[in-house]
Short mmCIF file of N, CA and C in Angstrom, two decimals:
data_model
loop_
_atom_site.label_atom_id
_atom_site.label_comp_id
_atom_site.label_asym_id
_atom_site.label_seq_id
_atom_site.Cartn_x
_atom_site.Cartn_y
_atom_site.Cartn_z
N UNK S 1 57.53 27.37 -70.20
CA UNK S 1 57.59 27.60 -68.93
C UNK S 1 58.46 29.04 -69.03
N UNK S 2 58.02 29.52 -68.29
CA UNK S 2 58.25 31.53 -68.04
C UNK S 2 59.70 31.42 -67.52
N UNK S 3 60.56 32.49 -68.33
CA UNK S 3 61.85 32.94 -67.93
C UNK S 3 61.84 33.67 -66.67
N UNK S 4 61.16 34.45 -66.82
CA UNK S 4 61.16 35.89 -65.70
C UNK S 4 60.01 35.77 -65.17
N UNK S 5 60.05 36.54 -63.93
CA UNK S 5 59.00 36.72 -62.89
C UNK S 5 59.39 37.47 -62.22
N UNK S 6 58.22 37.99 -61.26
CA UNK S 6 58.88 39.28 -60.12
C UNK S 6 57.91 39.20 -58.95
N UNK S 7 58.55 38.62 -57.83
CA UNK S 7 58.10 38.52 -56.67
C UNK S 7 58.23 40.03 -55.45
N UNK S 8 57.08 40.50 -55.02
CA UNK S 8 57.14 41.46 -53.85
C UNK S 8 55.94 41.04 -52.95
N UNK S 9 56.58 41.47 -51.87
CA UNK S 9 55.61 41.34 -50.59
C UNK S 9 54.80 42.05 -51.01
N UNK S 10 54.19 43.52 -51.94
CA UNK S 10 53.26 43.57 -51.61
C UNK S 10 51.83 43.05 -52.17
N UNK S 11 52.13 41.75 -52.77
CA UNK S 11 51.53 40.96 -53.08
C UNK S 11 50.73 39.91 -51.60
N UNK S 12 51.34 40.53 -50.88
CA UNK S 12 50.94 38.94 -49.94
C UNK S 12 50.09 39.44 -49.24
N UNK S 13 49.13 38.72 -48.76
CA UNK S 13 47.68 39.23 -48.17
C UNK S 13 47.72 37.71 -46.84
N UNK S 14 47.73 37.98 -45.57
CA UNK S 14 47.61 37.33 -44.66
C UNK S 14 46.55 37.54 -43.51
N UNK S 15 45.90 37.05 -42.89
CA UNK S 15 44.92 37.27 -41.80
C UNK S 15 45.02 36.02 -40.91
N UNK S 16 44.89 36.35 -39.99
CA UNK S 16 44.96 35.33 -38.64
C UNK S 16 43.52 35.70 -38.18
N UNK S 17 42.58 34.77 -37.33
CA UNK S 17 41.05 34.54 -36.95
C UNK S 17 40.92 33.70 -36.11
N UNK S 18 40.65 33.85 -34.89
CA UNK S 18 40.09 32.93 -34.04
C UNK S 18 39.56 33.84 -32.58
N UNK S 19 39.28 33.22 -31.51
CA UNK S 19 38.79 33.86 -30.38
C UNK S 19 39.55 35.20 -29.82
N UNK S 20 38.80 36.63 -30.25
CA UNK S 20 38.72 37.85 -29.85
C UNK S 20 39.41 38.21 -30.81
N UNK S 21 39.85 37.59 -31.93
CA UNK S 21 40.97 38.06 -33.07
C UNK S 21 40.82 38.20 -34.40
N UNK S 22 41.00 39.02 -35.26
CA UNK S 22 40.33 39.29 -36.45
C UNK S 22 41.57 40.43 -36.75
N UNK S 23 42.73 40.00 -37.53
CA UNK S 23 43.34 41.18 -37.82
C UNK S 23 44.48 40.48 -39.33
N UNK S 24 45.06 41.83 -40.35
CA UNK S 24 45.91 41.06 -41.07
C UNK S 24 46.83 40.99 -40.76
N UNK S 25 47.97 40.61 -41.23
CA UNK S 25 49.13 40.72 -41.12
C UNK S 25 49.85 40.40 -42.22
N UNK S 26 49.86 40.33 -43.61
CA UNK S 26 50.65 40.98 -44.48
C UNK S 26 50.80 42.18 -45.19
N UNK S 27 50.79 42.58 -46.05
CA UNK S 27 51.42 43.89 -46.49
C UNK S 27 50.42 45.09 -45.91
N UNK S 28 51.31 46.06 -45.51
CA UNK S 28 50.34 47.44 -44.81
C UNK S 28 50.54 46.99 -43.60
N UNK S 29 50.97 45.57 -42.96
CA UNK S 29 50.38 45.37 -41.26
C UNK S 29 51.99 45.80 -40.63
N UNK S 30 52.82 46.27 -41.33
CA UNK S 30 54.16 46.62 -40.48
C UNK S 30 55.00 46.08 -40.37
N UNK S 31 55.27 44.99 -41.09
CA UNK S 31 56.09 43.27 -41.30
C UNK S 31 57.54 44.42 -41.46
N UNK S 32 57.90 43.34 -40.54
CA UNK S 32 59.65 43.71 -40.48
C UNK S 32 60.02 43.21 -42.10
N UNK S 33 61.76 43.38 -42.43
CA UNK S 33 62.02 43.12 -43.64
C UNK S 33 61.82 41.65 -43.52
N UNK S 34 62.08 40.63 -42.22
CA UNK S 34 62.38 39.46 -42.44
C UNK S 34 60.57 38.65 -42.72
N UNK S 35 59.29 39.51 -42.57
CA UNK S 35 58.48 38.76 -43.06
C UNK S 35 57.60 38.24 -42.51
N UNK S 36 57.20 36.74 -43.08
CA UNK S 36 56.11 36.09 -42.96
C UNK S 36 57.26 34.90 -43.24
N UNK S 37 56.79 33.70 -42.07
CA UNK S 37 57.78 32.19 -42.98
C UNK S 37 56.66 31.23 -41.89
N UNK S 38 56.66 29.85 -42.71
CA UNK S 38 56.20 29.13 -42.63
C UNK S 38 56.96 27.78 -42.58
N UNK S 39 56.83 27.06 -41.53
CA UNK S 39 57.66 25.82 -41.39
C UNK S 39 56.91 24.59 -41.00
N UNK S 40 57.25 23.28 -41.85
CA UNK S 40 56.63 22.35 -41.37
C UNK S 40 57.05 21.71 -40.09
N UNK S 41 56.80 21.12 -38.91
CA UNK S 41 57.53 20.37 -37.84
C UNK S 41 58.20 19.39 -38.33
N UNK S 42 58.09 18.56 -38.77
CA UNK S 42 58.71 17.22 -38.96
C UNK S 42 58.98 17.20 -40.61
N UNK S 43 59.84 16.07 -40.74
CA UNK S 43 59.90 15.56 -42.28
C UNK S 43 58.37 14.56 -42.53
N UNK S 44 58.39 14.67 -43.85
CA UNK S 44 57.38 14.24 -43.83
C UNK S 44 57.27 12.14 -44.07
N UNK S 45 58.91 12.11 -44.33
CA UNK S 45 59.44 10.56 -44.61
C UNK S 45 60.47 10.41 -43.58
N UNK S 46 60.70 9.25 -43.46
CA UNK S 46 61.73 8.63 -42.92
C UNK S 46 61.80 7.25 -43.92
N UNK S 47 63.50 7.23 -43.76
CA UNK S 47 64.04 5.98 -44.51
C UNK S 47 64.86 5.43 -43.89
N UNK S 48 64.38 4.00 -43.66
CA UNK S 48 64.99 3.37 -42.92
C UNK S 48 65.86 2.31 -43.67
N UNK S 49 67.53 1.81 -43.72
CA UNK S 49 68.06 0.75 -44.48
C UNK S 49 68.60 -0.22 -43.94
N UNK S 50 68.24 -1.32 -44.32
CA UNK S 50 68.20 -2.62 -43.67
C UNK S 50 70.13 -3.15 -44.23
N UNK S 51 70.85 -4.24 -43.45
CA UNK S 51 71.90 -4.36 -43.29
C UNK S 51 72.31 -5.18 -44.71
N UNK S 52 71.31 -5.32 -45.53
CA UNK S 52 71.83 -5.69 -46.75
C UNK S 52 72.11 -4.71 -48.03
N UNK S 53 71.42 -3.31 -47.58
CA UNK S 53 71.25 -1.82 -48.33
C UNK S 53 69.72 -1.99 -48.98
N UNK S 54 68.47 -3.12 -48.73
CA UNK S 54 67.37 -2.61 -49.00
C UNK S 54 66.79 -1.43 -47.98
N UNK S 55 66.37 -0.68 -48.56
CA UNK S 55 65.67 0.16 -48.02
C UNK S 55 63.98 0.58 -47.74
N UNK S 56 63.20 1.32 -46.83
CA UNK S 56 62.17 1.54 -46.64
C UNK S 56 61.61 2.84 -46.48
N UNK S 57 60.51 3.01 -47.11
CA UNK S 57 60.48 4.57 -46.74
C UNK S 57 58.91 4.31 -45.99
N UNK S 58 58.81 5.27 -44.86
CA UNK S 58 57.54 5.44 -43.93
C UNK S 58 57.18 7.13 -43.76
N UNK S 59 55.74 7.47 -44.36
CA UNK S 59 55.13 7.88 -44.89
C UNK S 59 54.59 8.25 -43.80
N UNK S 60 54.94 9.86 -42.98
CA UNK S 60 54.34 10.23 -41.94
C UNK S 60 52.83 10.88 -42.38
N UNK S 61 52.09 10.88 -41.48
CA UNK S 61 50.79 11.46 -41.28
C UNK S 61 50.89 12.92 -40.97
N UNK S 62 51.54 13.65 -40.21
CA UNK S 62 51.27 14.81 -39.70
C UNK S 62 51.51 16.00 -41.05
N UNK S 63 50.94 16.63 -40.60
CA UNK S 63 51.42 18.07 -41.52
C UNK S 63 51.37 19.20 -40.40
N UNK S 64 51.42 18.88 -39.32
CA UNK S 64 52.24 20.31 -38.08
C UNK S 64 52.74 20.88 -38.49
N UNK S 65 52.65 21.85 -38.47
CA UNK S 65 54.08 23.29 -38.56
C UNK S 65 53.46 24.50 -37.95
N UNK S 66 54.37 25.89 -37.91
CA UNK S 66 54.62 26.95 -37.52
C UNK S 66 54.33 28.31 -38.50
N UNK S 67 53.83 29.28 -37.70
CA UNK S 67 54.00 30.09 -38.79
C UNK S 67 54.72 31.27 -37.75
N UNK S 68 55.88 31.89 -38.25
CA UNK S 68 56.23 33.41 -38.01
C UNK S 68 55.80 34.21 -38.63
N UNK S 69 55.65 35.17 -37.47
CA UNK S 69 55.07 36.34 -38.38
C UNK S 69 55.82 37.82 -37.48
N UNK S 70 56.81 38.35 -38.75
CA UNK S 70 57.80 39.42 -37.67
C UNK S 70 57.31 41.11 -38.21
N UNK S 71 57.01 41.72 -37.14
CA UNK S 71 56.30 43.22 -36.79
C UNK S 71 57.20 44.29 -36.90
N UNK S 72 57.49 45.19 -37.44
CA UNK S 72 57.81 46.16 -36.42
C UNK S 72 57.83 46.85 -35.25
N UNK S 73 58.19 47.22 -34.46
CA UNK S 73 58.33 47.48 -33.15
C UNK S 73 56.77 48.72 -33.42
N UNK S 74 57.08 49.11 -34.00
CA UNK S 74 55.66 50.36 -34.23
C UNK S 74 54.15 50.10 -34.59
N UNK S 75 54.55 48.65 -35.07
CA UNK S 75 53.03 47.81 -35.90
C UNK S 75 52.20 48.22 -35.05
N UNK S 76 50.74 48.00 -34.93
CA UNK S 76 49.62 48.43 -34.42
C UNK S 76 49.33 47.04 -34.10
N UNK S 77 49.14 46.47 -35.24
CA UNK S 77 49.06 45.05 -34.60
C UNK S 77 49.57 43.91 -33.76
N UNK S 78 51.06 44.68 -33.19
CA UNK S 78 51.56 44.25 -32.26
C UNK S 78 50.56 43.72 -30.68
N UNK S 79 49.87 45.10 -30.46
CA UNK S 79 48.53 45.34 -29.39
C UNK S 79 47.33 44.49 -29.70
N UNK S 80 46.93 44.19 -31.01
CA UNK S 80 45.86 43.10 -31.00
C UNK S 80 46.30 41.57 -30.67
N UNK S 81 47.70 41.31 -31.50
CA UNK S 81 48.21 40.37 -31.36
C UNK S 81 48.52 40.07 -29.70
N UNK S 82 48.91 40.66 -29.11
CA UNK S 82 49.00 41.11 -27.49
C UNK S 82 47.65 40.65 -26.34
N UNK S 83 46.71 41.46 -27.09
CA UNK S 83 45.35 41.00 -26.35
C UNK S 83 44.76 39.95 -26.59
N UNK S 84 44.65 39.49 -27.96
CA UNK S 84 44.40 37.94 -28.21
C UNK S 84 45.15 37.28 -27.24
N UNK S 85 46.51 37.45 -27.63
CA UNK S 85 47.04 36.10 -26.38
C UNK S 85 46.92 36.07 -25.40
N UNK S 86 46.69 37.38 -24.62
CA UNK S 86 46.46 37.20 -23.27
C UNK S 86 44.83 36.84 -22.83
N UNK S 87 43.82 37.01 -23.97
CA UNK S 87 42.81 36.75 -23.77
C UNK S 87 42.49 35.09 -23.84
N UNK S 88 43.56 34.46 -24.81
CA UNK S 88 43.53 32.88 -25.34
C UNK S 88 43.56 32.48 -24.37
N UNK S 89 44.87 32.83 -23.30
CA UNK S 89 45.30 32.17 -22.48
C UNK S 89 45.22 31.99 -21.41
N UNK S 90 43.73 32.73 -21.25
CA UNK S 90 42.80 32.24 -19.90
C UNK S 90 42.16 30.95 -19.94
N UNK S 91 41.95 30.39 -21.17
CA UNK S 91 40.96 29.23 -20.96
C UNK S 91 42.00 28.31 -22.14
N UNK S 92 41.13 27.00 -21.69
CA UNK S 92 41.51 26.29 -22.76
C UNK S 92 40.66 26.01 -23.72
N UNK S 93 39.38 25.97 -23.56
CA UNK S 93 38.16 26.70 -24.60
C UNK S 93 38.43 27.63 -25.53
N UNK S 94 39.62 28.40 -25.19
CA UNK S 94 39.93 29.53 -26.32
C UNK S 94 41.37 29.09 -27.10
N UNK S 95 41.82 28.29 -26.63
CA UNK S 95 43.48 27.74 -27.13
C UNK S 95 43.83 27.07 -28.44
N UNK S 96 44.24 27.11 -29.22
CA UNK S 96 44.15 26.42 -30.54
C UNK S 96 43.35 26.52 -31.10
N UNK S 97 42.41 27.50 -31.54
CA UNK S 97 41.79 27.94 -32.64
C UNK S 97 41.74 28.81 -33.62
N UNK S 98 42.70 29.36 -33.53
CA UNK S 98 43.24 30.39 -34.86
C UNK S 98 43.64 29.97 -36.09
N UNK S 99 42.75 30.18 -37.27
CA UNK S 99 43.20 29.73 -38.81
C UNK S 99 43.99 31.14 -39.61
N UNK S 100 45.26 30.33 -39.67
CA UNK S 100 46.16 31.40 -40.20
C UNK S 100 45.73 31.23 -41.87
N UNK S 101 45.56 32.50 -42.68
CA UNK S 101 45.78 32.25 -43.93
C UNK S 101 46.75 32.99 -44.97
N UNK S 102 47.51 32.90 -45.82
CA UNK S 102 48.34 33.10 -46.62
C UNK S 102 48.03 32.73 -47.91
N UNK S 103 47.72 34.23 -48.90
CA UNK S 103 48.33 34.05 -50.24
C UNK S 103 49.18 35.50 -50.55
N UNK S 104 49.89 34.76 -51.94
CA UNK S 104 50.82 35.76 -52.90
C UNK S 104 50.07 35.33 -54.15
N UNK S 105 49.60 36.90 -54.19
CA UNK S 105 48.17 36.69 -55.34
C UNK S 105 49.31 36.64 -57.02
N UNK S 106 50.77 37.00 -57.04
CA UNK S 106 50.90 37.39 -58.20
C UNK S 106 51.26 35.92 -58.89
N UNK S 107 51.77 35.05 -57.66
CA UNK S 107 51.99 33.24 -57.82
C UNK S 107 50.83 32.26 -57.66
N UNK S 108 49.57 32.56 -57.09
CA UNK S 108 48.74 32.24 -56.64
C UNK S 108 48.81 31.42 -55.94
N UNK S 109 49.88 31.84 -54.81
CA UNK S 109 50.45 30.93 -53.79
C UNK S 109 49.33 30.75 -52.92
N UNK S 110 48.79 30.05 -51.71
CA UNK S 110 47.39 29.96 -50.79
C UNK S 110 47.49 28.73 -50.13
N UNK S 111 48.21 29.27 -48.81
CA UNK S 111 48.46 28.62 -47.48
C UNK S 111 47.06 28.80 -46.07
N UNK S 112 46.95 27.51 -45.96
CA UNK S 112 46.17 27.65 -44.94
C UNK S 112 46.22 27.12 -43.36
N UNK S 113 46.63 27.70 -42.38
CA UNK S 113 47.25 26.69 -41.00
C UNK S 113 45.97 27.06 -40.22
N UNK S 114 45.53 25.61 -39.86
CA UNK S 114 44.65 25.50 -38.95
C UNK S 114 44.61 25.39 -37.53
N UNK S 115 43.82 25.20 -36.41
CA UNK S 115 44.52 24.78 -35.06
C UNK S 115 46.09 25.50 -34.55
N UNK S 116 46.35 26.66 -34.36
CA UNK S 116 47.13 27.62 -34.73
C UNK S 116 46.86 28.17 -33.13
N UNK S 117 47.85 27.67 -32.00
CA UNK S 117 47.60 28.35 -30.93
C UNK S 117 49.60 29.15 -30.87
N UNK S 118 49.15 30.41 -30.13
CA UNK S 118 50.27 30.98 -30.12
C UNK S 118 51.59 30.01 -29.20
N UNK S 119 52.99 30.32 -29.77
CA UNK S 119 53.76 29.37 -29.10
C UNK S 119 53.97 30.03 -27.42
N UNK S 120 54.62 31.74 -27.41
CA UNK S 120 54.72 32.22 -26.30
C UNK S 120 54.44 33.80 -26.79
N UNK S 121 54.40 35.06 -25.97
CA UNK S 121 54.31 36.12 -26.07
C UNK S 121 55.66 36.75 -26.82
N UNK S 122 55.44 37.46 -27.73
CA UNK S 122 56.89 37.97 -28.33
C UNK S 122 58.00 38.44 -27.62
N UNK S 123 59.20 38.26 -27.59
CA UNK S 123 59.72 39.16 -26.78
C UNK S 123 59.71 40.45 -26.97
N UNK S 124 60.40 41.17 -25.99
CA UNK S 124 59.77 42.69 -26.52
C UNK S 124 61.56 43.16 -25.37
N UNK S 125 61.97 43.94 -26.95
CA UNK S 125 63.06 45.01 -26.58
C UNK S 125 62.88 46.00 -26.40
N UNK S 126 63.34 47.09 -25.77
CA UNK S 126 63.92 48.30 -25.80
C UNK S 126 65.17 48.43 -25.67
N UNK S 127 65.31 49.33 -26.87
CA UNK S 127 66.90 49.73 -27.39
C UNK S 127 67.25 50.98 -27.95
N UNK S 128 67.87 51.09 -28.29
CA UNK S 128 68.55 52.50 -29.31
C UNK S 128 67.76 52.62 -30.08
N UNK S 129 67.36 51.63 -31.24
CA UNK S 129 67.16 51.82 -32.10
C UNK S 129 65.35 50.72 -32.10
N UNK S 130 63.98 50.89 -32.70
CA UNK S 130 63.61 50.06 -32.53
C UNK S 130 63.49 49.04 -33.58
N UNK S 131 62.96 48.10 -33.03
CA UNK S 131 63.39 46.51 -33.12
C UNK S 131 62.26 46.28 -33.67
N UNK S 132 62.13 44.36 -33.10
CA UNK S 132 60.94 43.73 -34.27
C UNK S 132 60.18 42.78 -33.10
N UNK S 133 59.10 42.54 -33.27
CA UNK S 133 58.55 41.98 -32.61
C UNK S 133 58.35 40.64 -33.53
N UNK S 134 58.44 39.03 -32.74
CA UNK S 134 58.32 38.18 -33.45
C UNK S 134 57.13 37.32 -32.87
N UNK S 135 56.27 37.58 -33.39
CA UNK S 135 55.13 36.79 -33.38
C UNK S 135 54.71 35.17 -33.52
N UNK S 136 55.23 33.96 -32.90
CA UNK S 136 55.24 32.30 -33.87
C UNK S 136 53.86 31.71 -32.94
N UNK S 137 53.26 30.62 -33.78
CA UNK S 137 51.97 29.82 -33.43
C UNK S 137 52.98 28.67 -34.01
N UNK S 138 52.10 27.74 -32.82
CA UNK S 138 52.24 26.60 -33.92
C UNK S 138 50.96 25.82 -34.56
N UNK S 139 50.98 24.99 -35.73
CA UNK S 139 49.53 24.54 -36.56
C UNK S 139 49.36 23.27 -36.32
N UNK S 140 47.88 22.75 -36.05
CA UNK S 140 47.98 21.64 -36.20
C UNK S 140 47.83 21.32 -37.87
N UNK S 141 47.60 22.11 -38.47
CA UNK S 141 47.72 21.38 -39.91
C UNK S 141 47.92 22.64 -40.54
N UNK S 142 49.28 22.28 -41.68
CA UNK S 142 49.06 23.45 -42.79
C UNK S 142 48.91 22.74 -44.22
N UNK S 143 48.28 23.08 -44.63
CA UNK S 143 47.66 22.78 -46.24
C UNK S 143 47.87 24.20 -47.13
N UNK S 144 47.69 23.63 -48.69
CA UNK S 144 48.02 24.69 -49.26
C UNK S 144 48.74 24.54 -50.47
N UNK S 145 48.80 25.05 -51.55
CA UNK S 145 49.75 24.95 -52.60
C UNK S 145 50.61 26.20 -52.97
N UNK S 146 51.76 25.73 -54.08
CA UNK S 146 52.17 27.31 -54.24
C UNK S 146 51.78 27.03 -56.11
N UNK S 147 51.61 28.11 -56.56
CA UNK S 147 51.04 28.22 -57.63
C UNK S 147 52.08 28.51 -58.72
N UNK S 148 51.84 28.90 -59.80
CA UNK S 148 53.11 29.03 -61.35
C UNK S 148 52.72 31.01 -61.51
N UNK S 149 54.33 31.19 -61.37
CA UNK S 149 54.17 32.47 -61.87
C UNK S 149 53.93 32.77 -63.35
N UNK S 150 53.35 33.43 -63.50
CA UNK S 150 53.04 33.73 -65.09
C UNK S 150 53.18 35.05 -65.65
#
C-alpha cells in the first residue's frame, strides 16, 4: 500500500446532461472552494435489536441521493443551470431526467447519478462581495466506485 498520495480538484471532471442541458461542472467551471458533494439520501442499513439482545439487519434497496454543486457568482454556468431549471420545470415530461457524472482521474473515482431533478433554483445573494450559487439535485440512483491512489 502506498504511503503518500496527492489530491487536487484539478483532476475532477463533472458534467450534467438532460433536457436542454449539457455542461461541465468540474474543474474550470468556476467552482467555489466548497466544490461538489454527493450524499446518499438514507442509510443503507437499519438494525433492530430484540428484547433478548438478538439483532436483525435490514438492507435497504434505495440508492437515492443528492448532488450539490457550488459555483462562484461569476461562473457562466449559473446562467446555463438557471435556463435549464426554467425550461425543465415547465413540464413533468422534462423533469428528473438529468444525468450527473463525476470522475477524479488521479484516484480513478467514478460516480454516476441518474434521474436527477433540481431541488430548487439557487438562492441569490447580492452583497458587498460576490458569493456562491448553490445548485442541488435529487438523484434517483447514485452508483460508482472509489479508486485507489497510486
